[in-house]
Amino acid sequence: MINFWASYCVPCRQENADLRQLYDKYKNKGFNIVSISIDENKDYWRQASRQDSIPWLNIAELTEQQGSKNIKNFAVKIIPSNYLIDSKGRIIAKDVSFTDLKKQVSENIE
């Protein structure tokens, strides 16, 4: 899963806690997450990452959002935003709610 988030986004921060539970449950079965922060401030991003105890790969472009290649290339309109990708690298869902994400991960992994 590719997950777009930001330190200032309350729903993103709440979703990080839910994602951590899903990750812990399925990480040994092939489920992985890459989080991409759209934060512009490195300190805010690092602090939020520590507070949320994000265990998966978590990167930030740390550039103005208007010039962000990630936002442009992935057509991110709102955050949190996500792409669910299968084991062959195909996008199988976009902007999946957490409830649907749990169901899809469970169905595709178990």
JSON list of N, CA and C in Angstrom, two decimals, residues 58-95:
[
{"chain": "A", "resi": 58, "resn": "ASN", "atom": "N", "xyz": [8.72, 5.28, 5.61]},
{"chain": "A", "resi": 58, "resn": "ASN", "atom": "CA", "xyz": [7.99, 6.55, 5.72]},
{"chain": "A", "resi": 58, "resn": "ASN", "atom": "C", "xyz": [8.91, 7.64, 5.21]},
{"chain": "A", "resi": 59, "resn": "ILE", "atom": "N", "xyz": [8.55, 8.20, 4.07]},
{"chain": "A", "resi": 59, "resn": "ILE", "atom": "CA", "xyz": [9.40, 9.21, 3.45]},
{"chain": "A", "resi": 59, "resn": "ILE", "atom": "C", "xyz": [8.64, 10.51, 3.28]},
{"chain": "A", "resi": 60, "resn": "ALA", "atom": "N", "xyz": [9.39, 11.59, 3.04]},
{"chain": "A", "resi": 60, "resn": "ALA", "atom": "CA", "xyz": [8.78, 12.89, 2.80]},
{"chain": "A", "resi": 60, "resn": "ALA", "atom": "C", "xyz": [9.57, 13.60, 1.72]},
{"chain": "A", "resi": 61, "resn": "GLU", "atom": "N", "xyz": [8.86, 14.23, 0.82]},
{"chain": "A", "resi": 61, "resn": "GLU", "atom": "CA", "xyz": [9.51, 14.97, -0.26]},
{"chain": "A", "resi": 61, "resn": "GLU", "atom": "C", "xyz": [10.03, 16.32, 0.27]},
{"chain": "A", "resi": 62, "resn": "LEU", "atom": "N", "xyz": [9.34, 16.87, 1.27]},
{"chain": "A", "resi": 62, "resn": "LEU", "atom": "CA", "xyz": [9.73, 18.12, 1.93]},
{"chain": "A", "resi": 62, "resn": "LEU", "atom": "C", "xyz": [9.95, 19.26, 0.93]},
{"chain": "A", "resi": 63, "resn": "THR", "atom": "N", "xyz": [8.93, 19.46, 0.13]},
{"chain": "A", "resi": 63, "resn": "THR", "atom": "CA", "xyz": [8.95, 20.54, -0.84]},
{"chain": "A", "resi": 63, "resn": "THR", "atom": "C", "xyz": [7.58, 21.21, -0.83]},
{"chain": "A", "resi": 64, "resn": "GLU", "atom": "N", "xyz": [7.48, 22.39, -1.39]},
{"chain": "A", "resi": 64, "resn": "GLU", "atom": "CA", "xyz": [6.18, 23.04, -1.47]},
{"chain": "A", "resi": 64, "resn": "GLU", "atom": "C", "xyz": [5.21, 22.14, -2.24]},
{"chain": "A", "resi": 65, "resn": "GLN", "atom": "N", "xyz": [4.01, 22.06, -1.73]},
{"chain": "A", "resi": 65, "resn": "GLN", "atom": "CA", "xyz": [3.05, 21.14, -2.33]},
{"chain": "A", "resi": 65, "resn": "GLN", "atom": "C", "xyz": [2.75, 21.45, -3.79]},
{"chain": "A", "resi": 66, "resn": "GLN", "atom": "N", "xyz": [2.80, 22.72, -4.16]},
{"chain": "A", "resi": 66, "resn": "GLN", "atom": "CA", "xyz": [2.54, 23.08, -5.56]},
{"chain": "A", "resi": 66, "resn": "GLN", "atom": "C", "xyz": [3.60, 22.49, -6.49]},
{"chain": "A", "resi": 67, "resn": "GLY", "atom": "N", "xyz": [4.80, 22.24, -6.00]},
{"chain": "A", "resi": 67, "resn": "GLY", "atom": "CA", "xyz": [5.86, 21.69, -6.82]},
{"chain": "A", "resi": 67, "resn": "GLY", "atom": "C", "xyz": [6.12, 20.21, -6.57]},
{"chain": "A", "resi": 68, "resn": "SER", "atom": "N", "xyz": [5.29, 19.56, -5.79]},
{"chain": "A", "resi": 68, "resn": "SER", "atom": "CA", "xyz": [5.51, 18.17, -5.42]},
{"chain": "A", "resi": 68, "resn": "SER", "atom": "C", "xyz": [5.30, 17.22, -6.59]},
{"chain": "A", "resi": 69, "resn": "LYS", "atom": "N", "xyz": [6.33, 16.46, -6.91]},
{"chain": "A", "resi": 69, "resn": "LYS", "atom": "CA", "xyz": [6.21, 15.46, -7.97]},
{"chain": "A", "resi": 69, "resn": "LYS", "atom": "C", "xyz": [5.32, 14.30, -7.53]},
{"chain": "A", "resi": 70, "resn": "ASN", "atom": "N", "xyz": [5.36, 13.97, -6.24]},
{"chain": "A", "resi": 70, "resn": "ASN", "atom": "CA", "xyz": [4.52, 12.87, -5.75]},
{"chain": "A", "resi": 70, "resn": "ASN", "atom": "C", "xyz": [3.04, 13.23, -5.84]},
{"chain": "A", "resi": 71, "resn": "ILE", "atom": "N", "xyz": [2.69, 14.43, -5.42]},
{"chain": "A", "resi": 71, "resn": "ILE", "atom": "CA", "xyz": [1.30, 14.85, -5.49]},
{"chain": "A", "resi": 71, "resn": "ILE", "atom": "C", "xyz": [0.83, 14.85, -6.95]},
{"chain": "A", "resi": 72, "resn": "LYS", "atom": "N", "xyz": [1.66, 15.37, -7.84]},
{"chain": "A", "resi": 72, "resn": "LYS", "atom": "CA", "xyz": [1.30, 15.43, -9.26]},
{"chain": "A", "resi": 72, "resn": "LYS", "atom": "C", "xyz": [1.23, 14.03, -9.87]},
{"chain": "A", "resi": 73, "resn": "ASN", "atom": "N", "xyz": [2.27, 13.22, -9.70]},
{"chain": "A", "resi": 73, "resn": "ASN", "atom": "CA", "xyz": [2.33, 11.91, -10.35]},
{"chain": "A", "resi": 73, "resn": "ASN", "atom": "C", "xyz": [1.26, 10.94, -9.85]},
{"chain": "A", "resi": 74, "resn": "PHE", "atom": "N", "xyz": [0.89, 11.05, -8.57]},
{"chain": "A", "resi": 74, "resn": "PHE", "atom": "CA", "xyz": [-0.12, 10.15, -8.01]},
{"chain": "A", "resi": 74, "resn": "PHE", "atom": "C", "xyz": [-1.50, 10.79, -7.98]},
{"chain": "A", "resi": 75, "resn": "ALA", "atom": "N", "xyz": [-1.63, 11.99, -8.52]},
{"chain": "A", "resi": 75, "resn": "ALA", "atom": "CA", "xyz": [-2.91, 12.70, -8.59]},
{"chain": "A", "resi": 75, "resn": "ALA", "atom": "C", "xyz": [-3.58, 12.77, -7.22]},
{"chain": "A", "resi": 76, "resn": "VAL", "atom": "N", "xyz": [-2.81, 13.14, -6.20]},
{"chain": "A", "resi": 76, "resn": "VAL", "atom": "CA", "xyz": [-3.34, 13.26, -4.84]},
{"chain": "A", "resi": 76, "resn": "VAL", "atom": "C", "xyz": [-4.14, 14.55, -4.75]},
{"chain": "A", "resi": 77, "resn": "LYS", "atom": "N", "xyz": [-5.42, 14.41, -4.44]},
{"chain": "A", "resi": 77, "resn": "LYS", "atom": "CA", "xyz": [-6.31, 15.56, -4.32]},
{"chain": "A", "resi": 77, "resn": "LYS", "atom": "C", "xyz": [-6.62, 15.88, -2.86]},
{"chain": "A", "resi": 78, "resn": "ILE", "atom": "N", "xyz": [-6.71, 14.84, -2.03]},
{"chain": "A", "resi": 78, "resn": "ILE", "atom": "CA", "xyz": [-6.99, 14.99, -0.61]},
{"chain": "A", "resi": 78, "resn": "ILE", "atom": "C", "xyz": [-6.11, 14.01, 0.17]},
{"chain": "A", "resi": 79, "resn": "ILE", "atom": "N", "xyz": [-5.97, 14.28, 1.45]},
{"chain": "A", "resi": 79, "resn": "ILE", "atom": "CA", "xyz": [-5.27, 13.31, 2.31]},
{"chain": "A", "resi": 79, "resn": "ILE", "atom": "C", "xyz": [-6.16, 13.01, 3.50]},
{"chain": "A", "resi": 80, "resn": "PRO", "atom": "N", "xyz": [-6.10, 11.81, 4.06]},
{"chain": "A", "resi": 80, "resn": "PRO", "atom": "CA", "xyz": [-5.26, 10.72, 3.60]},
{"chain": "A", "resi": 80, "resn": "PRO", "atom": "C", "xyz": [-5.73, 10.19, 2.25]},
{"chain": "A", "resi": 81, "resn": "SER", "atom": "N", "xyz": [-4.78, 9.69, 1.52]},
{"chain": "A", "resi": 81, "resn": "SER", "atom": "CA", "xyz": [-5.05, 9.09, 0.22]},
{"chain": "A", "resi": 81, "resn": "SER", "atom": "C", "xyz": [-4.19, 7.84, 0.12]},
{"chain": "A", "resi": 82, "resn": "ASN", "atom": "N", "xyz": [-4.69, 6.83, -0.59]},
{"chain": "A", "resi": 82, "resn": "ASN", "atom": "CA", "xyz": [-3.90, 5.60, -0.67]},
{"chain": "A", "resi": 82, "resn": "ASN", "atom": "C", "xyz": [-4.12, 4.87, -1.98]},
{"chain": "A", "resi": 83, "resn": "TYR", "atom": "N", "xyz": [-3.15, 4.02, -2.27]},
{"chain": "A", "resi": 83, "resn": "TYR", "atom": "CA", "xyz": [-3.21, 3.09, -3.40]},
{"chain": "A", "resi": 83, "resn": "TYR", "atom": "C", "xyz": [-2.93, 1.71, -2.85]},
{"chain": "A", "resi": 84, "resn": "LEU", "atom": "N", "xyz": [-3.79, 0.77, -3.14]},
{"chain": "A", "resi": 84, "resn": "LEU", "atom": "CA", "xyz": [-3.56, -0.62, -2.76]},
{"chain": "A", "resi": 84, "resn": "LEU", "atom": "C", "xyz": [-3.03, -1.34, -3.99]},
{"chain": "A", "resi": 85, "resn": "ILE", "atom": "N", "xyz": [-1.88, -1.98, -3.81]},
{"chain": "A", "resi": 85, "resn": "ILE", "atom": "CA", "xyz": [-1.18, -2.60, -4.92]},
{"chain": "A", "resi": 85, "resn": "ILE", "atom": "C", "xyz": [-1.05, -4.10, -4.65]},
{"chain": "A", "resi": 86, "resn": "ASP", "atom": "N", "xyz": [-1.30, -4.91, -5.67]},
{"chain": "A", "resi": 86, "resn": "ASP", "atom": "CA", "xyz": [-1.19, -6.36, -5.47]},
{"chain": "A", "resi": 86, "resn": "ASP", "atom": "C", "xyz": [0.27, -6.81, -5.58]},
{"chain": "A", "resi": 87, "resn": "SER", "atom": "N", "xyz": [0.49, -8.10, -5.39]},
{"chain": "A", "resi": 87, "resn": "SER", "atom": "CA", "xyz": [1.85, -8.64, -5.37]},
{"chain": "A", "resi": 87, "resn": "SER", "atom": "C", "xyz": [2.55, -8.56, -6.74]},
{"chain": "A", "resi": 88, "resn": "LYS", "atom": "N", "xyz": [1.79, -8.29, -7.79]},
{"chain": "A", "resi": 88, "resn": "LYS", "atom": "CA", "xyz": [2.37, -8.15, -9.12]},
{"chain": "A", "resi": 88, "resn": "LYS", "atom": "C", "xyz": [2.61, -6.69, -9.49]},
{"chain": "A", "resi": 89, "resn": "GLY", "atom": "N", "xyz": [2.34, -5.77, -8.53]},
{"chain": "A", "resi": 89, "resn": "GLY", "atom": "CA", "xyz": [2.58, -4.35, -8.76]},
{"chain": "A", "resi": 89, "resn": "GLY", "atom": "C", "xyz": [1.45, -3.62, -9.44]},
{"chain": "A", "resi": 90, "resn": "ARG", "atom": "N", "xyz": [0.28, -4.25, -9.53]},
{"chain": "A", "resi": 90, "resn": "ARG", "atom": "CA", "xyz": [-0.88, -3.61, -10.16]},
{"chain": "A", "resi": 90, "resn": "ARG", "atom": "C", "xyz": [-1.70, -2.86, -9.10]},
{"chain": "A", "resi": 91, "resn": "ILE", "atom": "N", "xyz": [-2.15, -1.69, -9.44]},
{"chain": "A", "resi": 91, "resn": "ILE", "atom": "CA", "xyz": [-3.03, -0.94, -8.55]},
{"chain": "A", "resi": 91, "resn": "ILE", "atom": "C", "xyz": [-4.40, -1.62, -8.59]},
{"chain": "A", "resi": 92, "resn": "ILE", "atom": "N", "xyz": [-4.86, -2.06, -7.41]},
{"chain": "A", "resi": 92, "resn": "ILE", "atom": "CA", "xyz": [-6.16, -2.74, -7.36]},
{"chain": "A", "resi": 92, "resn": "ILE", "atom": "C", "xyz": [-7.23, -1.89, -6.70]},
{"chain": "A", "resi": 93, "resn": "ALA", "atom": "N", "xyz": [-6.82, -0.80, -6.03]},
{"chain": "A", "resi": 93, "resn": "ALA", "atom": "CA", "xyz": [-7.80, 0.10, -5.43]},
{"chain": "A", "resi": 93, "resn": "ALA", "atom": "C", "xyz": [-7.13, 1.43, -5.10]},
{"chain": "A", "resi": 94, "resn": "LYS", "atom": "N", "xyz": [-7.94, 2.47, -5.08]},
{"chain": "A", "resi": 94, "resn": "LYS", "atom": "CA", "xyz": [-7.44, 3.80, -4.76]},
{"chain": "A", "resi": 94, "resn": "LYS", "atom": "C", "xyz": [-8.38, 4.45, -3.75]},
{"chain": "A", "resi": 95, "resn": "ASP", "atom": "N", "xyz": [-7.79, 5.14, -2.78]},
{"chain": "A", "resi": 95, "resn": "ASP", "atom": "CA", "xyz": [-8.55, 5.86, -1.75]},
{"chain": "A", "resi": 95, "resn": "ASP", "atom": "C", "xyz": [-9.58, 4.95, -1.08]}
]
